[in-house]
Amino acid sequence: MVKVGVAGYGVIGQRLADGVALQKDMELVGVADLAPTLSVRALKERGMDYDLYLVEGADASKFNALGIPYKGSFNDLIGKVDVMLDSSPGGVGAKNKELYEKAGVKAIFQGGEKNSVADVFFHGYANYEKGLGAKYLKLTSCNTTGLIRSVDCLDRNYGVDRVAITIIRRVADPGDYHRGLTNALQMDKAPSHQAVDLMTIMPHVEATGILVHTPVTHGHIITVVAHGKDGKKITRDMALDAFKTHDRIRVVRIEDGFLGNSSFFRYARDLGNPRGDMYEIGLWEDSIVESGDNIMYAINIPQESVTIPETMDGVRAAIKMQNDSASATAETNKNLGLGRWKN
Ligand SMILES: NC(=O)c1ccc[n+]([C@@H]2O[C@H](COP(=O)([O-])OP(=O)(O)OC[C@H]3O[C@@H](n4cnc5c(N)ncnc54)[C@H](O)[C@@H]3O)[C@@H](O)[C@H]2O)c1
């Protein structure tokens, strides 16, 4: 059993902890946080399913006053694990890295950190093998994770040499107040970081893109225009066939009721998925169209949960639990129940 810890029990950390707990070949040793946040209070009210450790600077008296038990310090947790999953706020992971280095423990960081925090900028499908045995991995952001899943799917099956994307980005997570009460769309300077990130991980694909922030909280939507490698056209049928075989891509239809981002959130809740999470991206069958030599399609990114499977792949790569992407992603998918909707 590979021993795993989670630093930062927030939006991503809670989901990473649940994801690790579901892996049959990993053990979640505990989670660490700085403050008795609502998520930490909910953990206590649920009966402390995970052991809690306090990071440096945490005020223990606040935890004591609320009767929230903790097992020890952050260093205690780091000393017990093979790999730390760092989901602390963007930038804080780089500081935590000093502790991981001192303890000689591997770590996997999330998208809010700079690329320089890690040896490998990682995606479970597109460059798993580069992560093999690495000490420090950084996951792609939520949008980039889902985007690369779909582009890699076409690339693996047919070859892709060019993509252009438009990202319609949710501005905050449910429950966030720090972005204010908004009713406006906001443009980012092109090219979007997701296009640049895609090229870092898939250097053989030329990518560019535009990002528009929207005042919604349940999911981003990305439209992708992709061009087949060596001028080989990817037809609508070819794209659909490839997407349908992918265990982290749920192909849906508008006529079945998947009208937009909210339909996915509602469906995930109807499925009884904790917190209304979806590990898979949604891909609208009725969005796939040909435009000259290009193929175009739209995907839905459940931003809070989409990076969890690729982070599990990251543990598999760093610890060399499996030596190739196909067997590693298959193991993660089995443990998370991915692809079950196809049966
Ligand atoms: N929210 C999303 O949709 C999303 C999606 C993909 C990736 N990410 C990335 O995941 C990372 C975490 O984001 P989040 O949205 O979960 O943040 P969050 O604010 O919800 O959670 C961060 C948690 O870390 C705790 N913390 C503060 N200082 C700490 C420290 N020194 N050590 C450990 N924990 C500490 C905070 O108390 C909080 O509970 C960021 O890099 C972010 O860019 C976020």
Tab-separated table of C-alpha atoms and ligand atoms in Angstrom, residues 6-16 32-40 53-57 74 84 86-93 95-96 99-100 109-113 139-143 145 169-170 172-174 176 178 217 220 302-308, ligand 1:
chain	number	residue	atom	x	y	z
A	6	VAL	CA	-3.132	15.578	1.562
A	7	ALA	CA	-2.070	19.142	2.422
A	8	GLY	CA	-4.902	21.694	2.305
A	9	TYR	CA	-8.376	20.259	2.915
A	10	GLY	CA	-10.238	22.735	0.693
A	11	VAL	CA	-12.191	22.362	-2.551
A	12	ILE	CA	-9.556	20.114	-4.157
A	13	GLY	CA	-8.077	18.567	-0.990
A	14	GLN	CA	-11.377	17.061	0.173
A	15	ARG	CA	-11.818	15.440	-3.204
A	16	LEU	CA	-8.226	14.212	-3.350
A	32	ALA	CA	-3.436	18.719	6.964
A	33	ASP	CA	-4.874	22.214	7.191
A	34	LEU	CA	-4.256	25.595	8.717
A	35	ALA	CA	-7.656	26.558	10.104
A	36	PRO	CA	-10.991	25.078	11.235
A	37	THR	CA	-12.635	25.949	7.898
A	38	LEU	CA	-16.176	24.869	7.073
A	39	SER	CA	-14.730	21.810	5.289
A	40	VAL	CA	-12.755	20.859	8.428
A	53	TYR	CA	-2.808	17.238	11.139
A	54	LEU	CA	-2.097	20.930	11.740
A	55	VAL	CA	0.269	22.914	9.518
A	56	GLU	CA	2.704	25.436	10.995
A	57	GLY	CA	0.918	28.631	11.986
A	74	PHE	CA	2.327	18.655	9.428
A	84	MET	CA	2.094	14.259	-0.370
A	86	ASP	CA	-0.433	19.427	-2.027
A	87	SER	CA	-3.703	21.275	-2.555
A	88	SER	CA	-2.931	24.318	-0.437
A	89	PRO	CA	-3.747	27.772	-1.916
A	90	GLY	CA	-1.779	28.675	-5.084
A	91	GLY	CA	1.817	29.630	-4.189
A	92	VAL	CA	1.729	28.050	-0.718
A	93	GLY	CA	2.676	24.657	-2.171
A	95	LYS	CA	6.717	26.914	0.511
A	96	ASN	CA	5.479	23.508	1.676
A	99	LEU	CA	9.358	20.547	4.114
A	100	TYR	CA	8.890	17.761	1.567
A	109	PHE	CA	1.128	19.919	-6.697
A	110	GLN	CA	-2.038	21.382	-8.217
A	111	GLY	CA	-2.513	23.906	-11.011
A	112	GLY	CA	-2.208	27.084	-8.888
A	113	GLU	CA	1.540	26.544	-8.368
A	139	LEU	CA	-0.942	18.683	-12.298
A	140	THR	CA	-2.504	20.695	-15.077
A	141	SER	CA	-5.337	23.052	-14.086
A	142	CYS	CA	-8.931	21.843	-14.252
A	143	ASN	CA	-9.565	23.249	-17.748
A	145	THR	CA	-6.806	18.510	-17.616
A	169	ARG	CA	-14.770	29.864	-17.611
A	170	ARG	CA	-16.804	29.728	-14.389
A	172	ALA	CA	-15.779	31.006	-8.788
A	173	ASP	CA	-16.652	27.760	-6.967
A	174	PRO	CA	-20.046	27.263	-5.283
A	176	ASP	CA	-17.194	31.506	-2.872
A	178	HIS	CA	-14.359	36.582	-2.807
A	217	THR	CA	-19.979	28.422	-10.624
A	220	HIS	CA	-16.443	25.562	-17.566
A	302	PRO	CA	-16.464	19.987	-13.633
A	303	GLN	CA	-13.687	22.130	-12.201
A	304	GLU	CA	-13.775	20.892	-8.607
A	305	SER	CA	-13.324	17.189	-9.356
A	306	VAL	CA	-11.788	16.817	-12.828
A	307	THR	CA	-8.141	16.791	-11.703
A	308	ILE	CA	-8.643	14.012	-9.103
B	1	LIG	N1	-11.066	25.190	-7.064
B	1	LIG	C1	-10.915	24.626	-8.230
B	1	LIG	O1	-11.888	24.484	-8.986
B	1	LIG	C2	-9.551	24.112	-8.667
B	1	LIG	C3	-9.492	23.263	-9.783
B	1	LIG	C4	-8.246	22.711	-10.166
B	1	LIG	C5	-7.100	23.067	-9.451
B	1	LIG	N2	-7.185	23.939	-8.399
B	1	LIG	C6	-5.919	24.247	-7.678
B	1	LIG	O2	-5.902	23.479	-6.468
B	1	LIG	C7	-5.176	24.176	-5.451
B	1	LIG	C8	-6.074	24.369	-4.245
B	1	LIG	O3	-7.212	25.146	-4.614
B	1	LIG	P1	-8.592	25.062	-3.800
B	1	LIG	O4	-9.629	25.677	-4.670
B	1	LIG	O5	-8.806	23.676	-3.275
B	1	LIG	O6	-8.263	26.055	-2.577
B	1	LIG	P2	-9.080	26.209	-1.204
B	1	LIG	O7	-8.861	27.609	-0.763
B	1	LIG	O8	-10.478	25.689	-1.347
B	1	LIG	O9	-8.309	25.208	-0.200
B	1	LIG	C9	-7.014	25.438	0.267
B	1	LIG	C10	-6.914	24.887	1.693
B	1	LIG	O10	-5.546	24.960	2.114
B	1	LIG	C11	-5.509	25.394	3.468
B	1	LIG	N3	-4.181	25.966	3.743
B	1	LIG	C12	-3.815	27.271	3.906
B	1	LIG	N4	-2.484	27.354	4.139
B	1	LIG	C13	-1.992	26.080	4.119
B	1	LIG	C14	-0.706	25.514	4.285
B	1	LIG	N5	0.382	26.275	4.547
B	1	LIG	N6	-0.567	24.162	4.162
B	1	LIG	C15	-1.638	23.361	3.905
B	1	LIG	N7	-2.889	23.862	3.758
B	1	LIG	C16	-3.069	25.200	3.858
B	1	LIG	C17	-6.671	26.378	3.563
B	1	LIG	O11	-7.087	26.552	4.915
B	1	LIG	C18	-7.734	25.677	2.704
B	1	LIG	O12	-8.520	24.770	3.456
B	1	LIG	C19	-4.703	25.486	-6.105
B	1	LIG	O13	-3.416	25.261	-6.642
B	1	LIG	C20	-5.720	25.681	-7.232
B	1	LIG	O14	-5.225	26.481	-8.278
B	1	LIG	C21	-8.384	24.442	-7.976
